Short mmCIF file of C-alpha atoms in Angstrom, two decimals:
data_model
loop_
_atom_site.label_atom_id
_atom_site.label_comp_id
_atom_site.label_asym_id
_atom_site.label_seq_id
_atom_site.Cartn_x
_atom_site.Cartn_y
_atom_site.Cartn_z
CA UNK A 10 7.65 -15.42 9.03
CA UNK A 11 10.92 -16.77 7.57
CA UNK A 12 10.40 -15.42 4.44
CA UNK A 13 10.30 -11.93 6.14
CA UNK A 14 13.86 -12.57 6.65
CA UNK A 15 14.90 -11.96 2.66
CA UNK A 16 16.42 -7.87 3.76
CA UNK A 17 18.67 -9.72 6.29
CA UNK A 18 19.66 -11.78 3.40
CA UNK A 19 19.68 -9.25 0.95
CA UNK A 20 21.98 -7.02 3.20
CA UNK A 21 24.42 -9.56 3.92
CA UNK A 22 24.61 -10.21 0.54
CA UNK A 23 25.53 -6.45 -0.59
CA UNK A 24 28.33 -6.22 2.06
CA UNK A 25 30.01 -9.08 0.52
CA UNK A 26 29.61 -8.05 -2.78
CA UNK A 27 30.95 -4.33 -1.22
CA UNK A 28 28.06 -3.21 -2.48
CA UNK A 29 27.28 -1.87 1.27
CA UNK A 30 29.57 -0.95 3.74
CA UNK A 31 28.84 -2.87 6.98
CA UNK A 32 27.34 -0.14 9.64
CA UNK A 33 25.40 -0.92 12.94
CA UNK A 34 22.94 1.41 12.26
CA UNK A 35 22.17 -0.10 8.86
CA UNK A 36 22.07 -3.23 10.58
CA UNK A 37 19.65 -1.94 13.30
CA UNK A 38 16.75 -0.58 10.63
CA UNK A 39 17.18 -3.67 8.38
CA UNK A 40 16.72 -5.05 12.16
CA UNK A 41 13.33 -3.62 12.78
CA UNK A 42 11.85 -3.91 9.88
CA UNK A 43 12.17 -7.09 9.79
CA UNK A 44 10.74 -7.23 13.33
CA UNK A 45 7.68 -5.22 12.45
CA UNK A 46 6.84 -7.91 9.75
CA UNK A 47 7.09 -10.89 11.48
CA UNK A 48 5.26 -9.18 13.98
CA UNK A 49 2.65 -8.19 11.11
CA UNK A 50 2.00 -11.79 9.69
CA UNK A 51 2.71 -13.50 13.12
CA UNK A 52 -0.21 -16.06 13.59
CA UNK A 53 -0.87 -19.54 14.55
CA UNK A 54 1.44 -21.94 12.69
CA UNK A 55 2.03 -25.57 12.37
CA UNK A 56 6.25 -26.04 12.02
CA UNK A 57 7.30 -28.67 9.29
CA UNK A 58 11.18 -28.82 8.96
CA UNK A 59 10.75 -29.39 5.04
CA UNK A 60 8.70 -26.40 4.67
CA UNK A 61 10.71 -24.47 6.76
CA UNK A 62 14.23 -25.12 4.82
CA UNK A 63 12.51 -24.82 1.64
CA UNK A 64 11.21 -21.05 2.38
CA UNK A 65 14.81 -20.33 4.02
CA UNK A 66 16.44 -21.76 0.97
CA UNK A 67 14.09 -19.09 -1.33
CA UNK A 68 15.02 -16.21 0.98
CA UNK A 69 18.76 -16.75 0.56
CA UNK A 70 18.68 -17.25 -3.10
CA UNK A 71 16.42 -14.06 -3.17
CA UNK A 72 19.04 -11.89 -1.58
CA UNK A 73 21.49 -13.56 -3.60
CA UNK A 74 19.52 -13.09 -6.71
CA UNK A 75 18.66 -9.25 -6.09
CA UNK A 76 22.77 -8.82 -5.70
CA UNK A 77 23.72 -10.27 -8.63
CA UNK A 78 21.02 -8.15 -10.49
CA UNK A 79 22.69 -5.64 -8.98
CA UNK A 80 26.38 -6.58 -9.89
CA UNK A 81 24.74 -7.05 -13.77
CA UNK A 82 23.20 -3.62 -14.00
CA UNK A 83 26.12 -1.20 -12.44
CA UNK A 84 29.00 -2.91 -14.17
CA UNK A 85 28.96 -2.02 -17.66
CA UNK A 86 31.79 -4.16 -18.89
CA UNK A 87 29.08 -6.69 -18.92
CA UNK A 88 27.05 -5.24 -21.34
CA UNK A 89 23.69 -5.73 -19.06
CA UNK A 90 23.37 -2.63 -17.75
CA UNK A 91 20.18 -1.58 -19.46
CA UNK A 92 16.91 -2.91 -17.28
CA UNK A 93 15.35 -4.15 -20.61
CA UNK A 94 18.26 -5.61 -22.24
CA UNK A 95 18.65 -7.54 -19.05
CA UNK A 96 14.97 -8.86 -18.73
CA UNK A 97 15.70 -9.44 -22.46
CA UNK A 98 18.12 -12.32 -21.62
CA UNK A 99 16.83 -13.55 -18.28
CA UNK A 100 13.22 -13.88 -19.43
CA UNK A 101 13.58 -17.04 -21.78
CA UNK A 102 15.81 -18.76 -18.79
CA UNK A 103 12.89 -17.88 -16.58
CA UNK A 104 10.45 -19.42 -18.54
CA UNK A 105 12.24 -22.63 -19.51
CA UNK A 106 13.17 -23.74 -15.94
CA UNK A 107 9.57 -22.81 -14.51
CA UNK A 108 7.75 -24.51 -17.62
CA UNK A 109 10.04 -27.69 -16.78
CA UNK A 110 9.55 -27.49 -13.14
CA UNK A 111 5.84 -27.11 -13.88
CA UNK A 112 5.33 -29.98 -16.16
CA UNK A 113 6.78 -32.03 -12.91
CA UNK A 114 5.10 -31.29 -10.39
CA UNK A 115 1.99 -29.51 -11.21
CA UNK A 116 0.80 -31.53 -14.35
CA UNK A 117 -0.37 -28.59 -16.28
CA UNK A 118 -1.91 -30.31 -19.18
CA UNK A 119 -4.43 -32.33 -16.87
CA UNK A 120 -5.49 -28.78 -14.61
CA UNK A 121 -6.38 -27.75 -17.91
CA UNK A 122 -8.47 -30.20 -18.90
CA UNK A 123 -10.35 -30.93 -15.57
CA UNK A 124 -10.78 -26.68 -14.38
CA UNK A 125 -13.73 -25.43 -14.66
CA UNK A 126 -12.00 -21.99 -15.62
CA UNK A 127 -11.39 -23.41 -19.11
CA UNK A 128 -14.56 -25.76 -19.55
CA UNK A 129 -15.84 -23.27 -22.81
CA UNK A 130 -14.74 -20.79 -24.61
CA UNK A 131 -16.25 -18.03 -22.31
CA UNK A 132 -13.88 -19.23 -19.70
CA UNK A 133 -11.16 -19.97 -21.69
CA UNK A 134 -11.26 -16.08 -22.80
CA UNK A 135 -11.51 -14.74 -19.53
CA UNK A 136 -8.75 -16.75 -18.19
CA UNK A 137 -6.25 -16.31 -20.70
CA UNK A 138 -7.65 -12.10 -20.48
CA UNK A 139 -7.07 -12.18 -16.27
CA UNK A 140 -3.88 -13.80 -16.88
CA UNK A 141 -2.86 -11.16 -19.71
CA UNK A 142 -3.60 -8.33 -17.27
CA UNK A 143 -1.35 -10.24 -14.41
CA UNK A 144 1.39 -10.51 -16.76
CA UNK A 145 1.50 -6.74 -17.95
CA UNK A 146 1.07 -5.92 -14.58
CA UNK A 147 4.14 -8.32 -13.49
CA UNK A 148 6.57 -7.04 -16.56
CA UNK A 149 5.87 -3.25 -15.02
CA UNK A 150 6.53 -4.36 -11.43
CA UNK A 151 10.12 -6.34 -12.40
CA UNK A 152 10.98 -3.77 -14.73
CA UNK A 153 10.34 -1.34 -12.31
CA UNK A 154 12.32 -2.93 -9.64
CA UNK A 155 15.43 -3.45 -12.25
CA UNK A 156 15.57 0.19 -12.71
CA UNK A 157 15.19 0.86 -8.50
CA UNK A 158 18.21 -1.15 -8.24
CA UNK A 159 20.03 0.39 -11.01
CA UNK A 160 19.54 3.68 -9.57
CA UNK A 161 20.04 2.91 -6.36
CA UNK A 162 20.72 -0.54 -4.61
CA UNK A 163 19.59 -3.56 -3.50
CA UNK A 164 18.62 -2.80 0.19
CA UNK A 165 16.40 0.06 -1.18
CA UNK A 166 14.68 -2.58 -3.32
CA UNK A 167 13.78 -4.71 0.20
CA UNK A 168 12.79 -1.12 1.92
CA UNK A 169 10.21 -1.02 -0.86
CA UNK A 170 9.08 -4.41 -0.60
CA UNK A 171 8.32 -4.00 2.89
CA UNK A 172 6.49 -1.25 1.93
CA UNK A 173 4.57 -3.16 -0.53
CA UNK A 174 3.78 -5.96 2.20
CA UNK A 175 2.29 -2.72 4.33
CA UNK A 176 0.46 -1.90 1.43
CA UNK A 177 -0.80 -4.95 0.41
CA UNK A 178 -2.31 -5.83 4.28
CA UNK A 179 -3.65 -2.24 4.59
CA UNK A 180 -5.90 -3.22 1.16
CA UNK A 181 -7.05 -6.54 2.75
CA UNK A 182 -8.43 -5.12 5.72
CA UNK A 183 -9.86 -1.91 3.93
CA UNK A 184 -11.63 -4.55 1.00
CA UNK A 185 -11.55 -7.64 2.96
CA UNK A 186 -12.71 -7.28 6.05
CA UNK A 187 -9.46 -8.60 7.61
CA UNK A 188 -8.76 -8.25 11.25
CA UNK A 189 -5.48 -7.08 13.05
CA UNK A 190 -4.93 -8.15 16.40
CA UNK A 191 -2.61 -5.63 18.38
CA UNK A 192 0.35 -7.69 17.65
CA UNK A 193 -0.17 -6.87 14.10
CA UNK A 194 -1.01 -3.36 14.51
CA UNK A 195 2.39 -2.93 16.65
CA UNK A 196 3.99 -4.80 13.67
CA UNK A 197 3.09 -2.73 11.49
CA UNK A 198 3.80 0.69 13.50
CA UNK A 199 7.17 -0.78 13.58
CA UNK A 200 7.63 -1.72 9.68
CA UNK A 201 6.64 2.37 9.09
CA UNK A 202 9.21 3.49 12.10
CA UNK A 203 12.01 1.16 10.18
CA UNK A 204 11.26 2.70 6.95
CA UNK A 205 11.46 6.59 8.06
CA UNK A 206 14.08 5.55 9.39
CA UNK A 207 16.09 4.25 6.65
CA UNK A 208 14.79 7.29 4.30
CA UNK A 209 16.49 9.40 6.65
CA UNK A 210 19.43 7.80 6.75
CA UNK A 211 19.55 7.81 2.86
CA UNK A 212 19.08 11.48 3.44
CA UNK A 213 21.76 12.16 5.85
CA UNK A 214 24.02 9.76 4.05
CA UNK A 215 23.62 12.04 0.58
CA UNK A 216 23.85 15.38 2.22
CA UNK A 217 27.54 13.81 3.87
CA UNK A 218 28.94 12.84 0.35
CA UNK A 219 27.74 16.43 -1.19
CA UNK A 220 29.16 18.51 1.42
CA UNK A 221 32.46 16.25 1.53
CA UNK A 222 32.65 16.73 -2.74
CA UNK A 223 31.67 20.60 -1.61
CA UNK A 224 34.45 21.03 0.72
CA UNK A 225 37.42 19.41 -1.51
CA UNK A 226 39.72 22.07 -3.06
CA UNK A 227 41.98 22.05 -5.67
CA UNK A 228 45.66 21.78 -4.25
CA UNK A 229 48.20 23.41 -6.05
CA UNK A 230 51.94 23.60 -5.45
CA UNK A 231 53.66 26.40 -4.07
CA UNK A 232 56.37 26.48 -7.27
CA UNK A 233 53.28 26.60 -9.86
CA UNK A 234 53.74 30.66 -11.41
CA UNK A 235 51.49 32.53 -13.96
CA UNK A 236 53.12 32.95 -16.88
CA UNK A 237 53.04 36.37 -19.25
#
């Protein structure tokens, strides 16, 4: 449930980088859609501080991270503001620090040896194929998102992610056999009422700044002549 707290974070984030300009009723859909997810995924739970600061910690640093994508993309003086030229530089920083933080605390190495997903070469094949198709998938997802934010903004990147999360829970139940209580269904009723929502304010939003740009006239001055 506090991880379905990364829009708040993500919006707060794009007014201080002015990438937003603070409005209540932005505020109110960001609002309840967050509602309808915590509502969605609310369940029993067992509260452990440590747990708790460490996926409040990620949620910051996700809206923080989504911004400065953002501020890398639509500036560019920096010279990042192609999508793949910009996974092109992240990527091997990625991969370091989660190979090193891996290596720590997850011992790699000894998972391999002792899993019974790489204990021949069958295995070892169809491990190394799932995890091919995971990655492909993953590099079309991020890219994907890079060029959502480039065209548009960060808080349209959490819309769809919210989206997603419907998405996602719809599948379980339809191929899992997972069960809703009300609660969740009335989460979820909510998550869809945020997102109209916020598509029409998108809308109304776009057809303000075209009819402002339609209505602004040239001004000329009253000592301008035409000339033979």
């Amino acid at each position: 449930m506090v991880k379905s707290s990364t829009p708040i974070w993500v919006l707060l984030f794009s007014f201080i980088f002015g990438f937003e300009k603070p409005r209540v009723r932005l505020v109110a859909i960001i609002g309840l859609m967050v509602t309808g997810v915590i509502l969605t995924v609310e369940g029993e739970t067992k509260f452990d501080m440590i747990g708790f600061l460490l996926v409040l910690v990620a949620a910051v640093v996700s809206g923080l991270r989504w911004n400065l994508t953002q501020l890398l993309l639509q500036q560019d003086r920096l010279g990042m503001d192609n999508p793949i030229a910009t996974l092109y530089h992240l990527s091997p920083i990625m991969f370091v620090t989660m190979l090193f933080l891996s290596l720590i605390f997850e011992n790699p190495i000894h998972q391999f040896k002792e899993s019974e997903h790489f204990d021949n070469i069958f295995h070892i094949l169809e491990s190394f194929g799932l995890m091919s198709i995971g990655g492909f998938l993953a590099l079309a997802m991020t890219l994907a998102e890079l060029y959502l934010i480039k065209s548009t903004n960060t808080v349209t990147l959490s819309v769809a992610g919210i989206s997603k999360e419907i998405v996602v829970i719809t599948l379980s139940v339809i191929f899992f056999g997972d069960v809703l209580t009300p609660k969740n269904l009335l989460g979820l009723f909510v998550s869809i009422l945020g997102i109209i929502w916020y598509n029409y304010y998108k809308m109304t939003k776009a057809k303000q700044t075209d009819s402002a740009q339609y209505h602004m006239i040239p001004m000329h001055t009253s000592s301008s002549k035409l000339e033979d």
